[in-house]
Short mmCIF file of C-alpha atoms in Angstrom, two decimals:
data_model
loop_
_atom_site.label_atom_id
_atom_site.label_comp_id
_atom_site.label_asym_id
_atom_site.label_seq_id
_atom_site.Cartn_x
_atom_site.Cartn_y
_atom_site.Cartn_z
CA UNK A 1 5.76 -52.26 71.92
CA UNK A 2 7.81 -55.35 70.70
CA UNK A 3 4.41 -56.18 68.12
CA UNK A 4 5.13 -52.31 67.12
CA UNK A 5 8.75 -52.75 66.46
CA UNK A 6 8.43 -55.58 64.63
CA UNK A 7 5.82 -53.87 61.69
CA UNK A 8 8.44 -50.66 62.16
CA UNK A 9 11.10 -53.34 60.72
CA UNK A 10 8.72 -54.85 58.37
CA UNK A 11 8.14 -51.38 57.19
CA UNK A 12 11.65 -50.44 56.76
CA UNK A 13 13.00 -53.56 55.32
CA UNK A 14 10.28 -53.27 52.34
CA UNK A 15 11.05 -49.86 51.72
CA UNK A 16 14.41 -50.83 51.25
CA UNK A 17 13.17 -53.48 49.02
CA UNK A 18 11.53 -50.42 46.99
CA UNK A 19 14.87 -48.38 46.73
CA UNK A 20 16.44 -51.64 44.90
CA UNK A 21 14.35 -50.07 42.06
CA UNK A 22 16.73 -46.86 41.61
CA UNK A 23 20.08 -48.11 42.31
CA UNK A 24 21.28 -45.25 40.56
CA UNK A 25 23.41 -42.53 43.20
CA UNK A 26 24.18 -39.27 42.67
CA UNK A 27 27.22 -37.88 43.70
CA UNK A 28 28.68 -33.77 44.32
CA UNK A 29 31.25 -32.98 42.82
CA UNK A 30 34.71 -32.41 43.87
CA UNK A 31 35.02 -29.05 44.22
CA UNK A 32 31.57 -29.29 46.92
CA UNK A 33 33.11 -30.53 50.26
CA UNK A 34 30.42 -29.61 52.22
CA UNK A 35 28.29 -32.52 51.43
CA UNK A 36 25.23 -30.60 51.27
CA UNK A 37 24.50 -30.91 47.74
CA UNK A 38 21.06 -32.73 48.26
CA UNK A 39 19.95 -29.52 49.83
CA UNK A 40 17.65 -30.32 53.45
CA UNK A 41 19.06 -33.93 53.47
CA UNK A 42 19.57 -36.05 56.66
CA UNK A 43 21.91 -35.32 59.14
CA UNK A 44 24.20 -38.34 58.13
CA UNK A 45 23.70 -36.60 54.29
CA UNK A 46 25.32 -33.47 55.13
CA UNK A 47 28.42 -35.22 56.62
CA UNK A 48 29.21 -36.91 53.26
CA UNK A 49 32.32 -35.70 51.61
CA UNK A 50 31.22 -36.19 47.80
CA UNK A 51 34.05 -36.48 45.42
CA UNK A 52 34.43 -37.80 41.74
CA UNK A 53 32.91 -37.50 39.18
CA UNK A 54 30.81 -40.13 36.36
CA UNK A 55 30.14 -43.39 36.68
CA UNK A 56 30.70 -46.18 39.62
CA UNK A 57 29.79 -49.69 39.03
CA UNK A 58 29.86 -52.43 41.84
CA UNK A 59 28.22 -56.07 41.66
CA UNK A 60 28.70 -58.83 44.16
CA UNK A 61 26.73 -59.96 47.17
CA UNK A 62 23.32 -60.43 47.82
CA UNK A 63 23.03 -60.32 51.80
CA UNK A 64 23.99 -56.33 51.43
CA UNK A 65 21.45 -55.52 48.91
CA UNK A 66 19.13 -53.74 51.83
CA UNK A 67 22.07 -52.24 53.29
CA UNK A 68 23.66 -50.72 50.08
CA UNK A 69 19.84 -49.58 49.19
CA UNK A 70 20.07 -47.41 52.42
CA UNK A 71 23.77 -46.17 51.55
CA UNK A 72 22.70 -45.49 48.45
CA UNK A 73 19.64 -43.19 48.99
CA UNK A 74 21.47 -41.35 51.57
CA UNK A 75 24.26 -40.88 49.48
CA UNK A 76 21.92 -39.33 47.05
CA UNK A 77 20.62 -37.10 49.03
CA UNK A 78 23.78 -35.27 49.36
CA UNK A 79 25.57 -35.85 46.10
CA UNK A 80 24.79 -35.34 42.68
CA UNK A 81 28.03 -35.97 40.03
CA UNK A 82 28.73 -39.56 40.25
CA UNK A 83 26.48 -42.29 39.45
CA UNK A 84 26.48 -45.79 41.24
CA UNK A 85 24.82 -48.95 39.83
CA UNK A 86 25.24 -51.50 42.25
CA UNK A 87 24.10 -54.77 41.07
CA UNK A 88 23.20 -58.03 43.94
CA UNK A 89 24.75 -60.55 41.86
CA UNK A 90 25.57 -62.90 44.34
CA UNK A 91 28.89 -63.07 45.96
CA UNK A 92 30.77 -65.39 43.47
CA UNK A 93 29.54 -63.11 40.39
CA UNK A 94 30.83 -60.22 41.83
CA UNK A 95 34.03 -61.23 42.28
CA UNK A 96 34.31 -62.22 39.08
CA UNK A 97 33.21 -59.08 37.60
CA UNK A 98 35.59 -57.41 39.64
CA UNK A 99 38.77 -59.48 38.34
CA UNK A 100 37.70 -58.69 34.70
CA UNK A 101 37.97 -55.04 35.10
CA UNK A 102 34.29 -54.82 34.52
CA UNK A 103 33.56 -52.59 38.57
CA UNK A 104 35.65 -50.54 40.90
CA UNK A 105 34.56 -52.91 43.69
CA UNK A 106 32.48 -55.90 44.29
CA UNK A 107 30.70 -57.15 47.06
CA UNK A 108 31.41 -60.78 48.76
CA UNK A 109 29.95 -62.63 52.04
CA UNK A 110 33.59 -64.36 52.41
CA UNK A 111 37.22 -63.14 51.90
CA UNK A 112 39.19 -63.92 48.89
CA UNK A 113 40.95 -66.62 48.01
CA UNK A 114 44.33 -66.85 47.38
CA UNK A 115 44.46 -67.95 44.08
CA UNK A 116 41.52 -64.79 43.61
CA UNK A 117 43.82 -62.35 44.95
CA UNK A 118 46.85 -63.25 42.84
CA UNK A 119 44.60 -62.77 39.97
CA UNK A 120 43.26 -59.58 41.06
CA UNK A 121 47.59 -58.14 39.90
CA UNK A 122 45.95 -57.85 37.21
CA UNK A 123 43.74 -55.25 37.33
CA UNK A 124 45.50 -53.89 40.30
CA UNK A 125 48.26 -52.56 38.58
CA UNK A 126 51.37 -52.13 41.24
CA UNK A 127 49.16 -53.84 44.21
CA UNK A 128 46.74 -56.40 44.84
CA UNK A 129 42.41 -56.79 46.02
CA UNK A 130 41.71 -56.38 49.81
CA UNK A 131 39.23 -57.62 51.67
CA UNK A 132 36.95 -54.23 53.49
CA UNK A 133 34.75 -55.65 56.29
CA UNK A 134 31.60 -53.26 55.67
CA UNK A 135 28.20 -55.40 56.61
CA UNK A 136 27.77 -57.69 59.60
CA UNK A 137 24.85 -59.48 60.44
CA UNK A 138 23.27 -62.66 61.69
CA UNK A 139 21.66 -65.33 59.88
CA UNK A 140 19.12 -66.35 61.09
CA UNK A 141 17.72 -70.13 61.08
CA UNK A 142 13.74 -69.60 60.26
CA UNK A 143 11.32 -72.28 60.72
CA UNK A 144 7.49 -73.00 60.35
CA UNK A 145 6.24 -75.59 62.48
CA UNK A 146 2.74 -75.50 63.76
CA UNK A 147 2.19 -74.99 67.59
CA UNK A 148 5.44 -74.03 68.02
CA UNK A 149 6.40 -70.53 68.40
CA UNK A 150 9.31 -71.25 70.65
CA UNK A 151 12.53 -73.13 69.05
CA UNK A 152 15.86 -74.18 70.71
CA UNK A 153 18.17 -76.15 68.65
CA UNK A 154 22.04 -76.75 69.02
CA UNK A 155 24.72 -77.34 65.92
CA UNK A 156 24.70 -80.82 66.33
CA UNK A 157 20.66 -81.20 66.27
CA UNK A 158 21.04 -78.24 62.96
CA UNK A 159 23.86 -80.05 61.60
CA UNK A 160 22.11 -83.55 61.36
CA UNK A 161 18.57 -81.82 60.35
CA UNK A 162 20.38 -80.11 57.68
CA UNK A 163 22.14 -83.33 56.63
CA UNK A 164 19.10 -85.24 56.66
CA UNK A 165 19.64 -87.61 59.55
CA UNK A 166 17.13 -85.70 61.87
CA UNK A 167 13.57 -86.57 59.68
CA UNK A 168 11.06 -85.49 62.04
CA UNK A 169 10.17 -82.42 64.64
CA UNK A 170 9.52 -84.69 67.18
CA UNK A 171 12.30 -86.08 66.89
CA UNK A 172 14.26 -87.22 71.03
CA UNK A 173 16.88 -84.76 70.12
CA UNK A 174 15.17 -81.51 69.37
CA UNK A 175 12.58 -83.05 72.10
CA UNK A 176 15.42 -82.88 74.42
CA UNK A 177 15.86 -79.31 73.70
CA UNK A 178 12.75 -77.82 73.64
CA UNK A 179 10.77 -80.10 77.00
CA UNK A 180 7.85 -77.58 77.10
CA UNK A 181 7.03 -77.43 73.45
CA UNK A 182 4.18 -79.58 71.44
CA UNK A 183 6.73 -80.65 68.69
CA UNK A 184 4.56 -82.68 65.83
CA UNK A 185 5.12 -85.72 64.81
CA UNK A 186 6.21 -83.57 61.11
CA UNK A 187 8.13 -84.39 58.22
CA UNK A 188 11.22 -81.89 58.65
CA UNK A 189 11.34 -80.20 55.19
CA UNK A 190 14.63 -78.34 55.15
CA UNK A 191 15.51 -75.73 52.35
CA UNK A 192 18.87 -75.01 51.38
CA UNK A 193 20.28 -72.28 49.13
CA UNK A 194 20.10 -73.95 45.15
CA UNK A 195 23.13 -71.00 43.82
CA UNK A 196 26.60 -70.93 45.57
CA UNK A 197 26.24 -68.24 48.12
CA UNK A 198 28.42 -66.47 50.90
CA UNK A 199 25.57 -67.30 53.38
CA UNK A 200 26.09 -71.34 52.49
CA UNK A 201 29.27 -70.80 53.23
CA UNK A 202 29.06 -68.58 56.61
CA UNK A 203 26.52 -71.12 57.35
CA UNK A 204 28.58 -74.30 57.01
CA UNK A 205 31.46 -72.25 58.91
CA UNK A 206 29.48 -72.88 61.91
CA UNK A 207 28.51 -76.29 61.74
CA UNK A 208 31.41 -77.36 61.29
CA UNK A 209 33.29 -75.34 63.85
CA UNK A 210 30.46 -76.44 66.50
CA UNK A 211 29.91 -79.91 65.74
CA UNK A 212 32.57 -81.54 63.38
CA UNK A 213 30.87 -84.68 63.78
CA UNK A 214 27.26 -84.03 62.75
CA UNK A 215 27.80 -81.71 59.61
CA UNK A 216 31.11 -84.02 57.91
CA UNK A 217 31.31 -81.99 54.87
CA UNK A 218 33.29 -79.05 54.30
CA UNK A 219 32.09 -75.35 54.57
CA UNK A 220 31.77 -73.81 50.93
CA UNK A 221 29.22 -71.59 48.95
CA UNK A 222 27.85 -74.65 47.33
CA UNK A 223 25.80 -76.64 49.03
CA UNK A 224 26.93 -80.19 49.81
CA UNK A 225 24.77 -81.54 52.74
CA UNK A 226 22.47 -84.67 52.42
CA UNK A 227 18.81 -84.41 51.00
CA UNK A 228 16.86 -81.37 51.31
CA UNK A 229 15.39 -79.04 49.01
CA UNK A 230 16.93 -75.61 47.27
CA UNK A 231 15.44 -72.78 46.35
CA UNK A 232 17.52 -69.67 44.66
CA UNK A 233 18.85 -66.36 46.42
CA UNK A 234 17.88 -65.85 50.39
CA UNK A 235 14.66 -64.33 48.99
CA UNK A 236 14.01 -68.13 47.60
CA UNK A 237 14.32 -70.42 50.88
CA UNK A 238 12.41 -67.28 53.06
CA UNK A 239 9.52 -67.95 50.83
CA UNK A 240 9.68 -71.61 51.16
CA UNK A 241 9.72 -71.07 54.84
CA UNK A 242 7.25 -68.63 55.02
CA UNK A 243 4.76 -70.94 52.64
CA UNK A 244 5.98 -74.52 53.62
CA UNK A 245 4.78 -76.36 56.90
CA UNK A 246 7.36 -78.29 59.09
CA UNK A 247 9.89 -76.06 57.01
CA UNK A 248 13.34 -74.66 58.38
CA UNK A 249 16.25 -72.60 56.82
CA UNK A 250 18.70 -70.18 56.92
CA UNK A 251 18.96 -66.07 56.02
CA UNK A 252 20.15 -63.19 56.89
CA UNK A 253 17.95 -61.76 59.72
CA UNK A 254 16.36 -58.85 57.34
CA UNK A 255 13.96 -61.62 55.46
CA UNK A 256 12.48 -63.01 58.43
CA UNK A 257 11.92 -59.67 59.79
CA UNK A 258 10.29 -58.58 56.48
CA UNK A 259 8.07 -62.19 56.61
CA UNK A 260 7.14 -62.22 60.43
CA UNK A 261 9.13 -65.63 60.33
CA UNK A 262 10.02 -67.31 63.45
CA UNK A 263 13.50 -67.73 64.22
CA UNK A 264 15.60 -70.24 66.65
CA UNK A 265 17.42 -69.48 69.49
CA UNK A 266 20.77 -71.37 69.77
CA UNK A 267 21.94 -73.48 72.65
CA UNK A 268 25.58 -72.63 72.13
CA UNK A 269 26.87 -73.76 75.47
CA UNK A 270 26.42 -70.27 77.20
CA UNK A 271 24.26 -69.86 80.09
CA UNK A 272 21.00 -69.43 78.24
CA UNK A 273 20.17 -69.88 74.32
CA UNK A 274 21.04 -67.27 72.25
CA UNK A 275 18.87 -65.10 69.80
CA UNK A 276 19.33 -63.71 66.20
CA UNK A 277 19.45 -59.87 66.69
CA UNK A 278 21.72 -57.56 65.74
CA UNK A 279 23.06 -57.11 69.07
CA UNK A 280 24.01 -60.90 69.78
CA UNK A 281 25.90 -60.79 66.28
CA UNK A 282 27.80 -57.84 67.18
CA UNK A 283 29.13 -59.29 70.52
CA UNK A 284 30.17 -62.58 68.17
CA UNK A 285 31.93 -60.30 65.80
CA UNK A 286 33.51 -57.85 68.27
CA UNK A 287 35.35 -61.53 69.21
CA UNK A 288 36.91 -61.83 65.18
CA UNK A 289 40.37 -61.63 64.68
CA UNK A 290 42.26 -60.05 61.80
CA UNK A 291 43.96 -62.38 59.47
CA UNK A 292 44.60 -60.20 56.95
CA UNK A 293 47.74 -58.42 56.38
CA UNK A 294 48.38 -54.55 55.87
CA UNK A 295 45.25 -52.66 54.59
CA UNK A 296 43.32 -56.28 53.74
CA UNK A 297 41.15 -56.87 56.92
CA UNK A 298 39.66 -60.45 56.13
CA UNK A 299 38.33 -61.70 59.55
CA UNK A 300 38.34 -65.16 61.38
CA UNK A 301 34.99 -65.37 62.95
CA UNK A 302 34.11 -66.86 66.13
CA UNK A 303 31.75 -69.83 65.13
CA UNK A 304 32.20 -71.78 67.69
CA UNK A 305 31.93 -68.84 70.43
CA UNK A 306 29.90 -69.91 73.88
CA UNK A 307 29.90 -66.30 75.23
CA UNK A 308 26.59 -65.37 76.71
CA UNK A 309 24.84 -62.95 74.22
CA UNK A 310 27.14 -63.81 71.68
CA UNK A 311 24.87 -65.32 68.14
CA UNK A 312 27.92 -67.41 66.73
CA UNK A 313 26.33 -67.75 62.81
CA UNK A 314 27.42 -64.40 61.76
CA UNK A 315 28.34 -63.30 58.32
CA UNK A 316 30.40 -59.97 57.13
CA UNK A 317 30.44 -59.27 53.81
CA UNK A 318 33.52 -57.19 52.72
CA UNK A 319 33.79 -54.40 49.92
CA UNK A 320 36.57 -55.95 47.64
CA UNK A 321 38.87 -53.22 46.02
CA UNK A 322 42.50 -52.56 45.10
CA UNK A 323 44.73 -51.51 47.54
CA UNK A 324 46.83 -50.17 44.96
CA UNK A 325 46.30 -49.36 40.93
CA UNK A 326 42.72 -48.75 41.43
CA UNK A 327 41.35 -46.68 37.91
CA UNK A 328 41.77 -43.34 38.29
CA UNK A 329 38.55 -42.08 36.46
CA UNK A 330 36.93 -44.21 39.50
CA UNK A 331 39.01 -44.24 42.51
CA UNK A 332 37.67 -40.50 44.15
CA UNK A 333 34.17 -41.91 43.99
CA UNK A 334 35.18 -45.12 45.34
CA UNK A 335 37.00 -43.58 48.04
CA UNK A 336 33.91 -41.10 49.04
CA UNK A 337 31.12 -43.61 48.72
CA UNK A 338 33.08 -46.45 51.22
CA UNK A 339 34.14 -43.26 53.75
CA UNK A 340 30.67 -42.53 53.93
CA UNK A 341 29.67 -46.57 54.28
CA UNK A 342 32.14 -47.10 56.62
CA UNK A 343 31.75 -44.34 58.36
CA UNK A 344 29.44 -43.95 62.41
CA UNK A 345 26.79 -42.69 60.59
CA UNK A 346 26.75 -45.17 57.74
CA UNK A 347 27.18 -47.87 60.06
CA UNK A 348 24.45 -47.37 63.22
CA UNK A 349 22.06 -46.63 59.75
CA UNK A 350 21.91 -50.10 59.12
CA UNK A 351 20.69 -51.66 62.41
CA UNK A 352 16.44 -51.13 62.08
CA UNK A 353 17.57 -52.89 58.57
CA UNK A 354 18.62 -56.02 60.95
CA UNK A 355 22.51 -55.61 60.24
CA UNK A 356 25.17 -55.40 63.01
CA UNK A 357 27.09 -52.56 62.53
CA UNK A 358 31.16 -53.28 62.85
CA UNK A 359 32.77 -53.13 65.99
CA UNK A 360 34.26 -49.92 66.90
CA UNK A 361 37.99 -51.47 66.20
CA UNK A 362 37.53 -53.27 63.43
CA UNK A 363 35.58 -50.03 61.75
CA UNK A 364 38.46 -47.58 62.68
CA UNK A 365 40.99 -50.16 60.72
CA UNK A 366 38.36 -50.10 57.80
CA UNK A 367 38.44 -46.64 57.51
CA UNK A 368 42.01 -46.31 57.72
CA UNK A 369 42.28 -48.79 54.68
CA UNK A 370 39.77 -46.77 52.59
CA UNK A 371 41.73 -43.72 53.20
CA UNK A 372 44.76 -45.18 51.82
CA UNK A 373 43.27 -46.72 48.27
CA UNK A 374 45.34 -45.32 45.43
#
C-alpha cells in the first residue's frame, strides 16, 4: 500500500508539473455565480463563485508552483471570463513586480519586510500590502547515501553539515544518531540554493532557532553557510541529490516525492524522530502565532518545537495583496480566486501534492481577510 501511495503521489506531482505549461485559467463573469460554467466539473469546481473579467497577472514563489497549477486547473473548470497567468519567478522577484504595480498579487515564502510594506503604499492607494498565508508544507532534507535507507539527524548536526564542519557520513555525531545504520566513509556533498529563496530563508530560520551555536549565520533568502555546492531552484538541488552519491540538500516535500528521494527524520527532542510528512508539518504550523496586525496574517512559525509528531522545518507561502486600493479592474477576480484558494475545497486538494492545508483557525482568518479586500 505504501508503494502504491508513493507511486500515486509521484504521478500527481508529475501531472501538476505538466499543467504548468498552461498557466492560463478562465473564470466566469460576475453575472454567473453558480460556479458551474465549466459543466461537468468536480465538486470543488461547482463550489467556486466566479467573478470579474479580463486578465489577472501574478508571480512569485516557486514553492507553491505545483499548488498553483492544481488550483488553476480546478478553477478553470468552473470559470471562463478571467485569464490568470502565474509566473513562478521566485519570492523576491514576485514581491518586486507587485511593488512595481505589474501584478494583482504576489506569492512569497517569507512575510513582507517593513520597508516593503512602506513601499507598497505607492501601489495600494489608501492602504498597504498584507500577508495572506495560503500554502503550508514541510521542507524535506533529502539524502543519497549508498546503503542507507533510513537516516535520523538533528538541528545541530544539520547545521554543522551545511556549514562544512561535518564532512563525512561516518562522522561520530551522525553515527550516534544512527546506531543501526551502516554509514560509509564517504564525503558529504551538501547542496544549497544559488538563487535567493524563501525555502533557504525558512531552512536557515530553523537552523538558527534550533541550533544557534552550530549555525552562526543570520537567516535569509541568500545562502550564508560555508562551503558546499549550489544549484538553481528546488528542482536544481533535488536533481543533484538524485544524481550525486553522498549528497544532501533541502527542498519542498513534493520534489522528494516526485523524484523518489529519501528524506531525513528529525530528532527534535520529542519522544521519537519526526518524519517529513504533510500531517506532521500541519501539526507544527498549527503552533504558529499570528504576528501581523489587522488583516495582515504574517505568522511566527515554531521552528524549535519539540512537540511529538511536529515536523519543524516548515514553509508557509503568502499571497501578497493590497488590503485597500487594489485596482478596480482586477479586484473582483483577485477576490474570487483567493476565496477559492482559501476555501476548504482549495486547501484539502493540496494534500496529495505534499502540501499541508492551513490549520482551521488560521484558514478562517485568511477567509475573512480576503473577504475584506477592497
